[in-house]
Short mmCIF file of C-alpha atoms and ligand atoms in Angstrom, two decimals:
data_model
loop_
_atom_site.label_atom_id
_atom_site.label_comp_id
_atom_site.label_asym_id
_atom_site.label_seq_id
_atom_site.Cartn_x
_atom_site.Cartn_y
_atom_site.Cartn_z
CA UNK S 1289 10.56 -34.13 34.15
CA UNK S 1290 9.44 -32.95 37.48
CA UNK S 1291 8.35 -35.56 40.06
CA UNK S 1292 4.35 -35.42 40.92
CA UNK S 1293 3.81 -33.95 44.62
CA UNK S 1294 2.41 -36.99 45.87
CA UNK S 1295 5.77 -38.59 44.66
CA UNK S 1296 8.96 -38.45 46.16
CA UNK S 1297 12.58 -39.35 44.82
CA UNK S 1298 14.15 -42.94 45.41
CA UNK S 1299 16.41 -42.38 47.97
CA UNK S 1300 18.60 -45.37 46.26
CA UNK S 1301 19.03 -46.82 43.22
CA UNK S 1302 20.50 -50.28 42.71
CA UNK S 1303 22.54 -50.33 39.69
CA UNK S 1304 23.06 -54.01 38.53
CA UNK S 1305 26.10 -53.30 36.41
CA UNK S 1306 26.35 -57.47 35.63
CA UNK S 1307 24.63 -60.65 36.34
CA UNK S 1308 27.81 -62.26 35.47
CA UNK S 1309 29.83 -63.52 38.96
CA UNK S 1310 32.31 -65.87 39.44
CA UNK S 1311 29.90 -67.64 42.79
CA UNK S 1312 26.95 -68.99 42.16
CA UNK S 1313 25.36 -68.98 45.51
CA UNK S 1314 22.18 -71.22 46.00
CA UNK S 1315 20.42 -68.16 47.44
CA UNK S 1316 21.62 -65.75 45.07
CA UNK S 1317 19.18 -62.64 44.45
CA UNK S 1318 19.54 -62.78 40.05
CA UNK S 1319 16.69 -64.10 38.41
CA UNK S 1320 16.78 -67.62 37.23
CA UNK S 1321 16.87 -66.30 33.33
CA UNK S 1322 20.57 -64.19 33.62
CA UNK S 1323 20.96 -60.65 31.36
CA UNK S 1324 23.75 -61.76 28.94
CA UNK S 1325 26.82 -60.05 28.99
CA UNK S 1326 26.44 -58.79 24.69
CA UNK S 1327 22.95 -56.98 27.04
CA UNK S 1328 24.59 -54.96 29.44
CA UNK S 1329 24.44 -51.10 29.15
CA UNK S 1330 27.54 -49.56 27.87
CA UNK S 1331 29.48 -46.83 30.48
CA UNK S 1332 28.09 -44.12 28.51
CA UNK S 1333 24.55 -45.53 29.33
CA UNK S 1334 25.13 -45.61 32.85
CA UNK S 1335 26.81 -42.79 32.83
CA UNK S 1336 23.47 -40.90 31.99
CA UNK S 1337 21.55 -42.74 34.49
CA UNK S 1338 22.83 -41.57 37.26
CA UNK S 1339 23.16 -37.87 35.95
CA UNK S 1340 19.18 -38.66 35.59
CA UNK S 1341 19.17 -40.18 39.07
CA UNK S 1342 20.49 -37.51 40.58
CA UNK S 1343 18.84 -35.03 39.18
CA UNK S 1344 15.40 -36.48 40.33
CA UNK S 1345 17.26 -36.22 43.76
CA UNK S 1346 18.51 -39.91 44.62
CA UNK S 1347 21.47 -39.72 46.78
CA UNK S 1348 22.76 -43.06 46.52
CA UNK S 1349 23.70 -45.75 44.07
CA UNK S 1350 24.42 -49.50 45.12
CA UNK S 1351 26.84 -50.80 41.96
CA UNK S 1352 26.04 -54.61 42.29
CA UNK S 1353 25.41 -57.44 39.94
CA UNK S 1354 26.24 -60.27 40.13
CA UNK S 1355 29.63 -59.40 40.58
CA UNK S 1356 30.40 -55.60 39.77
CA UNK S 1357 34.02 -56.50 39.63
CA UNK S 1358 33.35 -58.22 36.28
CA UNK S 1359 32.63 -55.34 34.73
CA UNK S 1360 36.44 -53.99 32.99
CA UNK S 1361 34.82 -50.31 33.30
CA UNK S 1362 34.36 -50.92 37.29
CA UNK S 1363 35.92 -47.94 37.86
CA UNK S 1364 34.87 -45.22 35.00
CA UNK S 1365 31.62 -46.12 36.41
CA UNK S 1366 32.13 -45.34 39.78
CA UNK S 1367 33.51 -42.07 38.24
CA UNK S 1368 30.75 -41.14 36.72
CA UNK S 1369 28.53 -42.23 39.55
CA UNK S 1370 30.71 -39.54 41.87
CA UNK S 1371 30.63 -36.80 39.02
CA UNK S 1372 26.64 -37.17 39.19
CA UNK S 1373 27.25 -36.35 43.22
CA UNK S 1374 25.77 -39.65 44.18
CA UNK S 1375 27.32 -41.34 47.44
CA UNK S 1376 29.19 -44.85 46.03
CA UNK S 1377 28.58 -47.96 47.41
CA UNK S 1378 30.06 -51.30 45.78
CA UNK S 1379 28.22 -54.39 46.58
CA UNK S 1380 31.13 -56.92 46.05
CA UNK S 1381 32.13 -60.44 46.43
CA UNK S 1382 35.58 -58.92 46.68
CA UNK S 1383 36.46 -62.09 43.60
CA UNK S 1384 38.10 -59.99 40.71
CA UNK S 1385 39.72 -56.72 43.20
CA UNK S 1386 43.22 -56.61 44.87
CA UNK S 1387 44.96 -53.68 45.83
CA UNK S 1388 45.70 -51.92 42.69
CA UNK S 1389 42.20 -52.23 41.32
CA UNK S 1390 40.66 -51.06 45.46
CA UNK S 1391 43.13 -47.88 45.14
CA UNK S 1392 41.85 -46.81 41.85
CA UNK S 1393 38.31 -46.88 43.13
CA UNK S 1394 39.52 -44.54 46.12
CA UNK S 1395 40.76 -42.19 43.64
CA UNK S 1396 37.46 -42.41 41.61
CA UNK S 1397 35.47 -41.17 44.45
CA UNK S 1398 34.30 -44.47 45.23
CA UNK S 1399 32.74 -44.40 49.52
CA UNK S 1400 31.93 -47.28 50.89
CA UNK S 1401 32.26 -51.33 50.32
CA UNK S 1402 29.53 -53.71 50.88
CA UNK S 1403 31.62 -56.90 51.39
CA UNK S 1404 29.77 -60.32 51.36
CA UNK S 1405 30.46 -63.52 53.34
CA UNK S 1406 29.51 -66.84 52.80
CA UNK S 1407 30.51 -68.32 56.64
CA UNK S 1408 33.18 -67.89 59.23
CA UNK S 1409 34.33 -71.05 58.06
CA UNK S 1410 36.76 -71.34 54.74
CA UNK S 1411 35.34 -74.81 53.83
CA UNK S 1412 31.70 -73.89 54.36
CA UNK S 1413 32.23 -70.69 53.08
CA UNK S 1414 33.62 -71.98 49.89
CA UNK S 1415 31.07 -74.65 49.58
CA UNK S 1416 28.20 -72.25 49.42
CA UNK S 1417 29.72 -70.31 47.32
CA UNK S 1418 30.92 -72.71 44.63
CA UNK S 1419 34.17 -71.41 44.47
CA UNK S 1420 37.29 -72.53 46.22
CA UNK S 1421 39.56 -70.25 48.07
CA UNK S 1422 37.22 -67.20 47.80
CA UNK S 1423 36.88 -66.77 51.67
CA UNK S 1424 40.75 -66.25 51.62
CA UNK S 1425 40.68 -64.11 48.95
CA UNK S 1426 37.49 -62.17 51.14
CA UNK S 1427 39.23 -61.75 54.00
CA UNK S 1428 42.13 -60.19 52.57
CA UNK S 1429 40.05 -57.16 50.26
CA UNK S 1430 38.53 -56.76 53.41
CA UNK S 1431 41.60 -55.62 55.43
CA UNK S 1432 42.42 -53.59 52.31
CA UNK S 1433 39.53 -51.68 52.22
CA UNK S 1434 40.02 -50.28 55.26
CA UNK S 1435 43.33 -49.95 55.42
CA UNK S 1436 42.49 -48.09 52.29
CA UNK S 1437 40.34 -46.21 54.24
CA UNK S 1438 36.46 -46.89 53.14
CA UNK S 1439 33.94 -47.40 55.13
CA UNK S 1440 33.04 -51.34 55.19
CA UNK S 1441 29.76 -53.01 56.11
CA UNK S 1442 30.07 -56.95 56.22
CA UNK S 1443 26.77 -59.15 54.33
CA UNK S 1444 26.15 -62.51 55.46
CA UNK S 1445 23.49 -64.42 54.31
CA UNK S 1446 22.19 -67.18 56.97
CA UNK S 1447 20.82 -70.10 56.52
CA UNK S 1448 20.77 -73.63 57.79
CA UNK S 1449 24.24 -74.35 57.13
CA UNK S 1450 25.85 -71.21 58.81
CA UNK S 1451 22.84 -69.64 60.99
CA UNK S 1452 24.24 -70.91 64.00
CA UNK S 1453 27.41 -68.46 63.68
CA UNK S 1454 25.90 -65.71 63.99
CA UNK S 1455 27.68 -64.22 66.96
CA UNK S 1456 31.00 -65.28 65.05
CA UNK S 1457 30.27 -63.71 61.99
CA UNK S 1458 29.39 -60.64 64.20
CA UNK S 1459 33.13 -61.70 65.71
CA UNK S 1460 34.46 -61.16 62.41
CA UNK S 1461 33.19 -58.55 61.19
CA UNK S 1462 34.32 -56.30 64.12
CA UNK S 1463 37.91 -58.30 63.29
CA UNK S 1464 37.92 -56.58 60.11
CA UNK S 1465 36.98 -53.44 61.11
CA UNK S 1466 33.78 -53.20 59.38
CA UNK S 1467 31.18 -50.23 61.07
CA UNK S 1468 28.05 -52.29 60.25
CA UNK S 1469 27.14 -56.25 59.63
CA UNK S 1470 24.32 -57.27 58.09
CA UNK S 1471 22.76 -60.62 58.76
CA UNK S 1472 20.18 -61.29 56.29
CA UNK S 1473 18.13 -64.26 56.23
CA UNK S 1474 17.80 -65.78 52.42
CA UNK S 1475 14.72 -64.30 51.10
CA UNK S 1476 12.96 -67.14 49.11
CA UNK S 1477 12.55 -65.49 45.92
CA UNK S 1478 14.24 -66.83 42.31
CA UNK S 1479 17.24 -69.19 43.48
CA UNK S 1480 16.32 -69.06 47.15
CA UNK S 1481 12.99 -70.45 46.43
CA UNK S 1482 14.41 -73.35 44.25
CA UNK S 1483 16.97 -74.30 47.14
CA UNK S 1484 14.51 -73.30 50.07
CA UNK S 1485 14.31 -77.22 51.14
CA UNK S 1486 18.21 -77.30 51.57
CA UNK S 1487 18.39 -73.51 53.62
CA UNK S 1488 15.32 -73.53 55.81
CA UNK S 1489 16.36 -73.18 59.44
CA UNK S 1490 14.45 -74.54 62.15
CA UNK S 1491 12.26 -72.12 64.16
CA UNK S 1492 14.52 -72.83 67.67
CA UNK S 1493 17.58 -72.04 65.15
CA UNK S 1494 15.96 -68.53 64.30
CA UNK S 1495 15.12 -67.76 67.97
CA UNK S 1496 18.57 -69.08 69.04
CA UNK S 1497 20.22 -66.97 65.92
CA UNK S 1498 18.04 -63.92 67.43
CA UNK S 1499 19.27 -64.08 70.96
CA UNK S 1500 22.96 -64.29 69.87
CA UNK S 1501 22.58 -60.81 67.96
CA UNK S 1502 21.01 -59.90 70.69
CA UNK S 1503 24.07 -60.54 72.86
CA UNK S 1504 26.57 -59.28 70.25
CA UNK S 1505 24.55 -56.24 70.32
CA UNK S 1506 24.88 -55.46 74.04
CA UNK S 1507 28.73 -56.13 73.40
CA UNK S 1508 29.25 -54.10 70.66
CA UNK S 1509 27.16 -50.89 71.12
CA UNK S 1510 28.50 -48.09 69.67
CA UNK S 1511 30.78 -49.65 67.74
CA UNK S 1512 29.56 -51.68 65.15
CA UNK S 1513 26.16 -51.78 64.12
CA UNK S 1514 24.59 -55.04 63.64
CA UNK S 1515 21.66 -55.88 61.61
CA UNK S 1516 19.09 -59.14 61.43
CA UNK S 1517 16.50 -59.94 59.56
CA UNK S 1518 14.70 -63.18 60.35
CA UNK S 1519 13.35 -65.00 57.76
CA UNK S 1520 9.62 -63.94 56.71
CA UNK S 1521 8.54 -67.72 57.03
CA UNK S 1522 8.54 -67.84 60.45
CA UNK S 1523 7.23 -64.44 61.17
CA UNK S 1524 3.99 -63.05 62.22
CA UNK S 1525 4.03 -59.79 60.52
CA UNK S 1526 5.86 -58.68 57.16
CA UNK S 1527 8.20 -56.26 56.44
CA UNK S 1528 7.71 -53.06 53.73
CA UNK S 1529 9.43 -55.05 50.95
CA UNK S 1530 11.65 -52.35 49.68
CA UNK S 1531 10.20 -50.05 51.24
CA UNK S 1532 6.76 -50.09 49.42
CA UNK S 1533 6.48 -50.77 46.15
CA UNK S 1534 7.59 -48.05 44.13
CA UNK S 1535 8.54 -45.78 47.01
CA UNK S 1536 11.64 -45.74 47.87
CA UNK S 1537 13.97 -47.97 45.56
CA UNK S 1538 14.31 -48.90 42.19
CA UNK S 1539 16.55 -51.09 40.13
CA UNK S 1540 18.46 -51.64 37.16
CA UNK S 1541 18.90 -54.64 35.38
CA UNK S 1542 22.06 -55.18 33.65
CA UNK S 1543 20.41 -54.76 30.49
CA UNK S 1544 18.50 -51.67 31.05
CA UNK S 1545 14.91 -52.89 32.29
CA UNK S 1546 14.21 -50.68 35.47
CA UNK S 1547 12.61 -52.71 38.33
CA UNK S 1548 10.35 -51.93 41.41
CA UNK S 1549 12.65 -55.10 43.67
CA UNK S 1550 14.97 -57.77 41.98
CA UNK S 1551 12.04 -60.31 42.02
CA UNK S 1552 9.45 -57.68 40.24
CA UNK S 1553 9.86 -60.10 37.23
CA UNK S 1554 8.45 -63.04 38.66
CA UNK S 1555 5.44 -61.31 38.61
CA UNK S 1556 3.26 -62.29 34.99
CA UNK S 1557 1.92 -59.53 32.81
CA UNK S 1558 4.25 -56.36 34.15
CA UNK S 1559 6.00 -54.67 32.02
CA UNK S 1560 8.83 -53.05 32.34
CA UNK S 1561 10.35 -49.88 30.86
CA UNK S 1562 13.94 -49.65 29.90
CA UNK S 1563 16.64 -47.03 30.13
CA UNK S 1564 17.59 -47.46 26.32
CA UNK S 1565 14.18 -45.85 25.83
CA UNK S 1566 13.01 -43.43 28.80
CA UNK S 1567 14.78 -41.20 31.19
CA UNK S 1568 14.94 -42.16 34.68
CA UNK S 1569 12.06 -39.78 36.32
CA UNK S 1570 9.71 -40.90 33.89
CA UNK S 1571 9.75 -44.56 34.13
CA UNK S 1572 9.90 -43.93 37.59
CA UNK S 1573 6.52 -41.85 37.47
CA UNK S 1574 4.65 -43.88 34.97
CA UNK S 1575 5.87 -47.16 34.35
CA UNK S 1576 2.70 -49.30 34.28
CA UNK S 1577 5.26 -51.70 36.69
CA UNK S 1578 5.76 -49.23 39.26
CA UNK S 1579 2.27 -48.15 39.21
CA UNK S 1580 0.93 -51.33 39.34
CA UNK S 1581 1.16 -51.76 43.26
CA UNK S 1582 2.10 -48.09 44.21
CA UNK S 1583 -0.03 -46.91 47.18
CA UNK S 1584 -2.83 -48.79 48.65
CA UNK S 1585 -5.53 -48.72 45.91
CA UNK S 1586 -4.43 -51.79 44.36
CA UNK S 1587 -4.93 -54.06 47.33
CA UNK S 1588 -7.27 -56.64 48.72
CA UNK S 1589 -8.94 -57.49 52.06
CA UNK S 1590 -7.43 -58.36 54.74
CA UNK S 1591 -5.00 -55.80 53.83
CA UNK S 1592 -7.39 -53.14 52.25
CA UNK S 1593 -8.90 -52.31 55.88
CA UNK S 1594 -5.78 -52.83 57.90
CA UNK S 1595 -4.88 -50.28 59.91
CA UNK S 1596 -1.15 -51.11 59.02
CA UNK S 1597 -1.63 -50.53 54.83
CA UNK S 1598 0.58 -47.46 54.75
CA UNK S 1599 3.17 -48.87 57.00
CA UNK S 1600 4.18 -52.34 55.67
CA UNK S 1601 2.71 -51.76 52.43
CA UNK S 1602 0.84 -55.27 52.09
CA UNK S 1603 4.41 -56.62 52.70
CA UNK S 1604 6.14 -58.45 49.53
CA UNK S 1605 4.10 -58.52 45.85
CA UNK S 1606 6.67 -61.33 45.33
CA UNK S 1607 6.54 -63.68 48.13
CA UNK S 1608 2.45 -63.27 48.00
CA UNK S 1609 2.59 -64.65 44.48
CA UNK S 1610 5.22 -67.24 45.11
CA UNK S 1611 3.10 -68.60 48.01
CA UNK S 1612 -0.08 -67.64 47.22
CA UNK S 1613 -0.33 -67.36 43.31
CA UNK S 1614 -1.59 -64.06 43.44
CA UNK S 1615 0.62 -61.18 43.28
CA UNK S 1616 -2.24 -58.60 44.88
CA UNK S 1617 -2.90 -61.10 48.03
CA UNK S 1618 -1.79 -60.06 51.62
CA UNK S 1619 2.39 -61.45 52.15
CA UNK S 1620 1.35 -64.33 53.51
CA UNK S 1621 4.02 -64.33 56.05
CA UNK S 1622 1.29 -61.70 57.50
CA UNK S 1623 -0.44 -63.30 60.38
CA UNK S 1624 -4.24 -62.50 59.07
CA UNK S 1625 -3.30 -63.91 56.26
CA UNK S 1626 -5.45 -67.03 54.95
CA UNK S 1627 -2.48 -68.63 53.55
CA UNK S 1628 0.11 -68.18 56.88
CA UNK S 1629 -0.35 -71.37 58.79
CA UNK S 1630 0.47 -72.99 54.90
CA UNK S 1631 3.51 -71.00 54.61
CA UNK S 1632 4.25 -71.59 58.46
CA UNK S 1633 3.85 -75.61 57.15
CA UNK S 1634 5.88 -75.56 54.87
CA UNK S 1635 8.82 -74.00 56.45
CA UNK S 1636 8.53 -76.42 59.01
CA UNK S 1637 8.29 -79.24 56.49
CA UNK S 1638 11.55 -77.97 54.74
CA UNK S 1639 13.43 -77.45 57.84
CA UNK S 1640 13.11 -81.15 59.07
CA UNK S 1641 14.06 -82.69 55.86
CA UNK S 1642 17.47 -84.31 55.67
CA UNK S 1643 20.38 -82.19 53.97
CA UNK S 1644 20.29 -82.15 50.33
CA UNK S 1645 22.71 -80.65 47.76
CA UNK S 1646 22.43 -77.14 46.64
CA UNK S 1647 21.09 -76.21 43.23
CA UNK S 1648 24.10 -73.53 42.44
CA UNK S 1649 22.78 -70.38 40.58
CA UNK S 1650 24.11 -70.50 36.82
CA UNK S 1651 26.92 -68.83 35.82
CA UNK S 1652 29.31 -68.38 32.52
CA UNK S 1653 30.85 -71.69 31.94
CA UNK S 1654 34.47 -70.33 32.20
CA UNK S 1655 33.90 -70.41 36.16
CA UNK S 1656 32.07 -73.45 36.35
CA UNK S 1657 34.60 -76.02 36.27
CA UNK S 1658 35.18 -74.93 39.61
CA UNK S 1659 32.62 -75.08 41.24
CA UNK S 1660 32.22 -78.64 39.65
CA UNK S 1661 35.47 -79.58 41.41
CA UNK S 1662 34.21 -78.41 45.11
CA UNK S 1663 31.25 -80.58 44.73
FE1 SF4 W 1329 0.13 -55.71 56.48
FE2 SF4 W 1329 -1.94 -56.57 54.99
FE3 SF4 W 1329 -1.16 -57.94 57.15
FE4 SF4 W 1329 -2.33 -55.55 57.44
S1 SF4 W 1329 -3.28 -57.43 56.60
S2 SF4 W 1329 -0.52 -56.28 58.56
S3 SF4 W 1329 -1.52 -54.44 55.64
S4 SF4 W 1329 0.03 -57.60 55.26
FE1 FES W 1330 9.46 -58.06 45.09
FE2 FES W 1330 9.42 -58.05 47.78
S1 FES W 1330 10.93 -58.93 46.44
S2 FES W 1330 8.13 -56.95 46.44
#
């Protein structure tokens, strides 16, 4: 099927291969209801996807989950991923790799590693994660990977608890040899949004988290790229969530159900096409989910005569319904929006309350036990 002319390609797809993961991260971007392992797509399956992926002319796939390592076919996938001429990256936790496993990806034409870190510090690190030892175990993929010669980009995910290492994660990122660190704030969406009292920052902690990227910036220009994004709370203007909706990026659930952005579920009365029944380019044309907030026409005032529609897009369809109950209202973290001082509020509100445990994202109940034992 050829793509209408208004229309263009993805440029990425994000291929959630699992939702199973041995961390269970309070922030973690899987919905709240996990795809069951008996769900997920077979290799064959994805296999076909990205033939049909490519062919509508994406040029990258992100294999993530959950934890793409859990996935025994790890790297026929990647194989058939390369075979389809996409460019490979693996979104990883790094739990479930070691050296044998990393060198078979390199010979399966896998590119580049997407390595996430919990902190700079083991304990913390292994606290937020639910999951003792894995920021060891982190530390030493990444010194395989490139001494196996991918390219490696570092994730960290701030928050209270860790946002004021910023210029050390930045530290240890370029100790790894990593070409590019991303610094994400957690985006309150799904398991974010349940634990948003126990990771909302203080404002003075974002500006202060700012300046040192700022300074790591200066010091590392040219080489390593470093990446922030603040979190939307505190913000005066929104960002294109992914890109637009329906634009740019698409993803697939572990079970087959394609998605405009990992939160597009949250949303009531969607619905969403699956792989098992539709190729690729059509769901992406004509799924009544990506058409429901494609373009501009679906939108309402203040964003409908803004002269910034076409270039954040009305910001995030999720975050307006988490905040505002309706999924077609201006992103709230949007400064003309009627509900930003609320959202403003309760970011503040969140960020002075005391400490308070995490509400760890489910997993399988073989790797619970230890989490259980870290808390
Ligand atoms: Fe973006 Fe809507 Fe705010 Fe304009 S009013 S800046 S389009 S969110
Ligand atoms: Fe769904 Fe932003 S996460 S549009």
């Amino acid at each position: 099927m050829s793509l209408p002319s208004d229309l263009v390609a993805p440029l990425g797809v994000l291929a959630e291969l699992t939702h199973r993961c041995p961390l269970a991260c309070p922030y973690c971007s899987n919905p709240l209801m996990l795809d069951d392992r008996g769900d997920e797509l077979d290799t064959a399956t994805w296999a076909r996807v990205f033939s049909e992926a490519a062919a509508m002319g994406v040029l990258q796939v992100h294999l993530s989950g959950g934890e793409p390592a859990s996935r025994r076919d790890l790297a026929e996938i990647v194989s058939a991923a390369n075979a389809s001429g996409l460019y490979t990256n693996l979104i990883t936790s790094s739990i479930g790799l070691d050296r044998r496993r990393l060198a078979m990806l390199k010979q399966c034409g896998l590119d580049h590693v997407q390595l996430s870190l919990q902190d700079v510090d083991a304990d913390s690190a292994d606290h937020i994660g639910g999951y003792r030892g894995g920021h060891a175990h982190k530390l030493e993929i990444a010194r395989l990977v490139t001494e196996l010669g991918f390219a490696l980009t570092i994730n960290a995910v701030i928050h209270r608890a860790n946002i004021s290492r910023v210029a050390a994660m930045v530290e240890l990122a370029a100790s790894l040899g990593a070409g590019r660190v991303e610094i994400a704030h957690a985006q309150y969406y799904g398991w974010a949004l349940r634990n948003r009292q126990a990771l909302m920052p203080t404002r003075a902690q974002v500006d202060q988290a700012m300046q040192d990227a700022e300074r790591a910036r200066s010091r590392y220009h040219g080489r390593l790229v470093i990446d922030l994004v603040v979190p939307d709370y505190y913000a005066r203007r929104p960002k294109a969530c992914v890109g637009g909706w329906g634009r740019r990026s698409l993803n697939v659930t572990p079970s087959g159900r394609v998605l405009p952005c990992h939160a597009a579920e949250t949303i009531p009365g969607l619905t969403f096409w699956s792989v098992r029944d539709h190729p690729l380019a059509k769901i992406w044309v004509e799924s009544p989910a990506f058409r429901a907030f494609r373009g501009t026409d679906w939108m309402e005032e203040p964003c409908r005569s803004c002269a910034l529609r076409e270039v954040d897009f009305g910001g995030c369809r999720c975050q307006a319904l988490a905040i505002t109950g309706n999924a077609s209202a201006a992103d709230p973290s949007c400064e003309l929006s009627p509900h930003h001082a609320r959202m403003l509020a309760l970011a503040e509100q969140d960020a002075a309350g005391s400490d308070i445990d995490y509400v760890y994202r489910d997993r399988p109940a073989t790797v619970r036990s230890a989490a259980a034992a870290l808390r």
